[in-house]
Every structure is written in structure tokens, then in C-alpha cells.
């Protein structure tokens, strides 16, 4: 529980939002703004999610399987973060392919 409140969750959530902002092409100023906007809400959600998971894990799961529970639960947690904080539309890059048709590939002919 101490880990969740004192240090690791703050670091991991900051890294998550910072990396997502960087991968979306945001500037450092935009990433900092994103952290100000969402870090506290992410922290609260992480406490609500992970503290019960870990309490149940330590209480009922044999030690040899506890890491597997954390790894599987981490996938769920990351999916939740991705759903709660999807990429912003303005930062999305859309790549369009130029359609080629057989007639556009033919060389033009001149009539004489």
C-alpha cells in the first residue's frame, strides 16, 4: 500500500502520460499541461483499482502465482488507461493512399 501512495504510482503515471504525449507529437509544454489535467484523476483511479487487487492477491493467491496476477492485471489497467485517455484527434496523422487504376498507369497516347 505504501508503494501506491508514496512513490511508484506517481512515477509510473507520470511516465505513462508523458510517453503518450510524446508519442502523439506533443510539445513539452503540452505534456506538462496534460499531466496537470489528468495526473490526480489517474492517481485516484489507480488507488481504487490496484489497492483491492493487491490486497486480494496477497491474501488469496499463492506466492508463486502472485506475479502472474499482477502481470495480467497490468494488461487490464493499461487497457483502461488507453480507453480513458485516447489519442487526441488533432494530433492524429491520417495517411491516404492514392488510388491507382489500370487506366492511370497507361502512358498517354497522342493521336496523329
PDB file of C-alpha atoms in Angstrom:
ATOM      1  CA  UNK A   1       0.000   0.000   0.000  1.00  0.00           C
ATOM      2  CA  UNK A   2       2.876   2.348   0.808  1.00  0.00           C
ATOM      3  CA  UNK A   3       4.174   1.846  -2.723  1.00  0.00           C
ATOM      4  CA  UNK A   4       0.872   3.081  -4.185  1.00  0.00           C
ATOM      5  CA  UNK A   5       0.710   6.243  -2.089  1.00  0.00           C
ATOM      6  CA  UNK A   6       4.295   7.343  -1.761  1.00  0.00           C
ATOM      7  CA  UNK A   7       6.355   6.862  -4.867  1.00  0.00           C
ATOM      8  CA  UNK A   8       5.807   4.268  -7.589  1.00  0.00           C
ATOM      9  CA  UNK A   9       2.310   5.185  -8.765  1.00  0.00           C
ATOM     10  CA  UNK A  10       3.299   8.841  -9.154  1.00  0.00           C
ATOM     11  CA  UNK A  11       6.309   7.874 -11.251  1.00  0.00           C
ATOM     12  CA  UNK A  12       4.529   5.292 -13.395  1.00  0.00           C
ATOM     13  CA  UNK A  13       1.535   7.534 -14.109  1.00  0.00           C
ATOM     14  CA  UNK A  14       3.777  10.484 -14.958  1.00  0.00           C
ATOM     15  CA  UNK A  15       5.801   8.276 -17.299  1.00  0.00           C
ATOM     16  CA  UNK A  16       2.641   6.890 -18.918  1.00  0.00           C
ATOM     17  CA  UNK A  17       1.085  10.279 -19.660  1.00  0.00           C
ATOM     18  CA  UNK A  18       4.428  11.805 -20.643  1.00  0.00           C
ATOM     19  CA  UNK A  19       5.248   8.978 -23.048  1.00  0.00           C
ATOM     20  CA  UNK A  20       1.768   9.041 -24.566  1.00  0.00           C
ATOM     21  CA  UNK A  21       2.019  12.785 -25.101  1.00  0.00           C
ATOM     22  CA  UNK A  22       5.454  12.423 -26.690  1.00  0.00           C
ATOM     23  CA  UNK A  23       4.266   9.629 -28.997  1.00  0.00           C
ATOM     24  CA  UNK A  24       1.348  11.826 -30.048  1.00  0.00           C
ATOM     25  CA  UNK A  25       3.806  14.565 -31.023  1.00  0.00           C
ATOM     26  CA  UNK A  26       3.014  16.986 -28.205  1.00  0.00           C
ATOM     27  CA  UNK A  27       5.490  19.619 -27.055  1.00  0.00           C
ATOM     28  CA  UNK A  28       6.935  19.568 -23.534  1.00  0.00           C
ATOM     29  CA  UNK A  29       4.536  22.371 -22.616  1.00  0.00           C
ATOM     30  CA  UNK A  30       1.549  20.349 -23.869  1.00  0.00           C
ATOM     31  CA  UNK A  31       2.750  17.253 -21.993  1.00  0.00           C
ATOM     32  CA  UNK A  32       3.138  19.282 -18.807  1.00  0.00           C
ATOM     33  CA  UNK A  33      -0.404  20.650 -19.271  1.00  0.00           C
ATOM     34  CA  UNK A  34      -1.711  17.117 -19.811  1.00  0.00           C
ATOM     35  CA  UNK A  35      -0.033  15.983 -16.596  1.00  0.00           C
ATOM     36  CA  UNK A  36      -1.604  18.875 -14.694  1.00  0.00           C
ATOM     37  CA  UNK A  37      -5.016  17.996 -16.120  1.00  0.00           C
ATOM     38  CA  UNK A  38      -5.073  14.222 -15.639  1.00  0.00           C
ATOM     39  CA  UNK A  39      -2.437  13.070 -13.145  1.00  0.00           C
ATOM     40  CA  UNK A  40      -4.522  13.489  -9.984  1.00  0.00           C
ATOM     41  CA  UNK A  41      -7.547  11.714 -11.519  1.00  0.00           C
ATOM     42  CA  UNK A  42      -5.306   8.901 -12.739  1.00  0.00           C
ATOM     43  CA  UNK A  43      -3.815   8.576  -9.262  1.00  0.00           C
ATOM     44  CA  UNK A  44      -7.206   8.237  -7.623  1.00  0.00           C
ATOM     45  CA  UNK A  45      -8.323   5.693 -10.209  1.00  0.00           C
ATOM     46  CA  UNK A  46      -5.126   3.717  -9.730  1.00  0.00           C
ATOM     47  CA  UNK A  47      -5.646   3.566  -5.973  1.00  0.00           C
ATOM     48  CA  UNK A  48      -9.242   2.415  -6.400  1.00  0.00           C
ATOM     49  CA  UNK A  49      -8.141  -0.246  -8.885  1.00  0.00           C
ATOM     50  CA  UNK A  50      -4.807  -1.530  -7.584  1.00  0.00           C
ATOM     51  CA  UNK A  51      -5.156  -1.479  -3.804  1.00  0.00           C
ATOM     52  CA  UNK A  52      -8.030  -4.001  -3.735  1.00  0.00           C
ATOM     53  CA  UNK A  53      -6.317  -6.101  -6.413  1.00  0.00           C
ATOM     54  CA  UNK A  54      -3.123  -6.269  -4.388  1.00  0.00           C
ATOM     55  CA  UNK A  55      -4.904  -6.933  -1.097  1.00  0.00           C
ATOM     56  CA  UNK A  56      -6.762  -9.863  -2.688  1.00  0.00           C
ATOM     57  CA  UNK A  57      -3.609 -11.008  -4.431  1.00  0.00           C
ATOM     58  CA  UNK A  58      -1.541 -11.092  -1.224  1.00  0.00           C
ATOM     59  CA  UNK A  59      -4.340 -12.655   0.782  1.00  0.00           C
ATOM     60  CA  UNK A  60      -5.622 -15.403  -1.527  1.00  0.00           C
ATOM     61  CA  UNK A  61      -3.100 -16.101  -4.276  1.00  0.00           C
ATOM     62  CA  UNK A  62      -0.143 -18.402  -3.603  1.00  0.00           C
ATOM     63  CA  UNK A  63       3.178 -16.566  -3.722  1.00  0.00           C
ATOM     64  CA  UNK A  64       4.315 -18.482  -6.812  1.00  0.00           C
ATOM     65  CA  UNK A  65       1.320 -17.076  -8.770  1.00  0.00           C
ATOM     66  CA  UNK A  66       1.241 -13.505  -7.449  1.00  0.00           C
ATOM     67  CA  UNK A  67       3.459 -12.121 -10.203  1.00  0.00           C
ATOM     68  CA  UNK A  68       1.175 -13.657 -12.841  1.00  0.00           C
ATOM     69  CA  UNK A  69      -1.834 -11.953 -11.266  1.00  0.00           C
ATOM     70  CA  UNK A  70      -0.030  -8.601 -11.341  1.00  0.00           C
ATOM     71  CA  UNK A  71       1.069  -9.081 -14.955  1.00  0.00           C
ATOM     72  CA  UNK A  72      -2.442  -9.973 -16.159  1.00  0.00           C
ATOM     73  CA  UNK A  73      -3.992  -7.177 -14.144  1.00  0.00           C
ATOM     74  CA  UNK A  74      -1.453  -4.741 -15.595  1.00  0.00           C
ATOM     75  CA  UNK A  75      -2.759  -5.516 -19.076  1.00  0.00           C
ATOM     76  CA  UNK A  76      -6.284  -4.661 -17.903  1.00  0.00           C
ATOM     77  CA  UNK A  77      -5.052  -1.471 -16.217  1.00  0.00           C
ATOM     78  CA  UNK A  78      -3.200  -0.336 -19.337  1.00  0.00           C
ATOM     79  CA  UNK A  79      -6.277  -1.038 -21.485  1.00  0.00           C
ATOM     80  CA  UNK A  80      -8.358   1.063 -19.091  1.00  0.00           C
ATOM     81  CA  UNK A  81      -5.875   3.939 -19.316  1.00  0.00           C
ATOM     82  CA  UNK A  82      -5.950   3.729 -23.099  1.00  0.00           C
ATOM     83  CA  UNK A  83      -9.751   3.835 -23.090  1.00  0.00           C
ATOM     84  CA  UNK A  84      -9.924   6.719 -20.609  1.00  0.00           C
ATOM     85  CA  UNK A  85      -7.241   8.804 -22.335  1.00  0.00           C
ATOM     86  CA  UNK A  86      -7.440   8.100 -26.084  1.00  0.00           C
ATOM     87  CA  UNK A  87      -5.240   9.992 -28.553  1.00  0.00           C
ATOM     88  CA  UNK A  88      -6.480  13.446 -29.368  1.00  0.00           C
ATOM     89  CA  UNK A  89      -7.918  13.879 -32.851  1.00  0.00           C
ATOM     90  CA  UNK A  90      -5.881  16.954 -33.754  1.00  0.00           C
ATOM     91  CA  UNK A  91      -2.649  15.064 -33.123  1.00  0.00           C
ATOM     92  CA  UNK A  92      -3.652  12.101 -35.245  1.00  0.00           C
ATOM     93  CA  UNK A  93      -1.924  11.677 -38.554  1.00  0.00           C
ATOM     94  CA  UNK A  94      -4.023  10.375 -41.391  1.00  0.00           C
ATOM     95  CA  UNK A  95      -2.267   8.764 -44.296  1.00  0.00           C
ATOM     96  CA  UNK A  96      -4.208   8.482 -47.517  1.00  0.00           C
ATOM     97  CA  UNK A  97      -3.111   6.275 -50.332  1.00  0.00           C
ATOM     98  CA  UNK A  98      -3.521   7.461 -53.868  1.00  0.00           C
ATOM     99  CA  UNK A  99      -5.693   5.023 -55.717  1.00  0.00           C
ATOM    100  CA  UNK A 100      -4.171   3.741 -58.894  1.00  0.00           C
ATOM    101  CA  UNK A 101      -6.288   2.356 -61.648  1.00  0.00           C
ATOM    102  CA  UNK A 102      -5.086   0.475 -64.686  1.00  0.00           C
ATOM    103  CA  UNK A 103      -6.051   3.422 -66.880  1.00  0.00           C
ATOM    104  CA  UNK A 104      -3.938   5.852 -64.839  1.00  0.00           C
ATOM    105  CA  UNK A 105      -0.902   3.616 -65.249  1.00  0.00           C
ATOM    106  CA  UNK A 106      -1.079   3.625 -69.044  1.00  0.00           C
ATOM    107  CA  UNK A 107       1.064   6.084 -70.891  1.00  0.00           C
ATOM    108  CA  UNK A 108      -0.830   8.781 -72.716  1.00  0.00           C
ATOM    109  CA  UNK A 109      -1.020   8.366 -76.440  1.00  0.00           C
ATOM    110  CA  UNK A 110      -1.155  11.137 -78.949  1.00  0.00           C
ATOM    111  CA  UNK A 111      -3.446  10.985 -81.940  1.00  0.00           C
ATOM    112  CA  UNK A 112      -1.921  11.853 -85.291  1.00  0.00           C
TER     113      UNK A 112
END
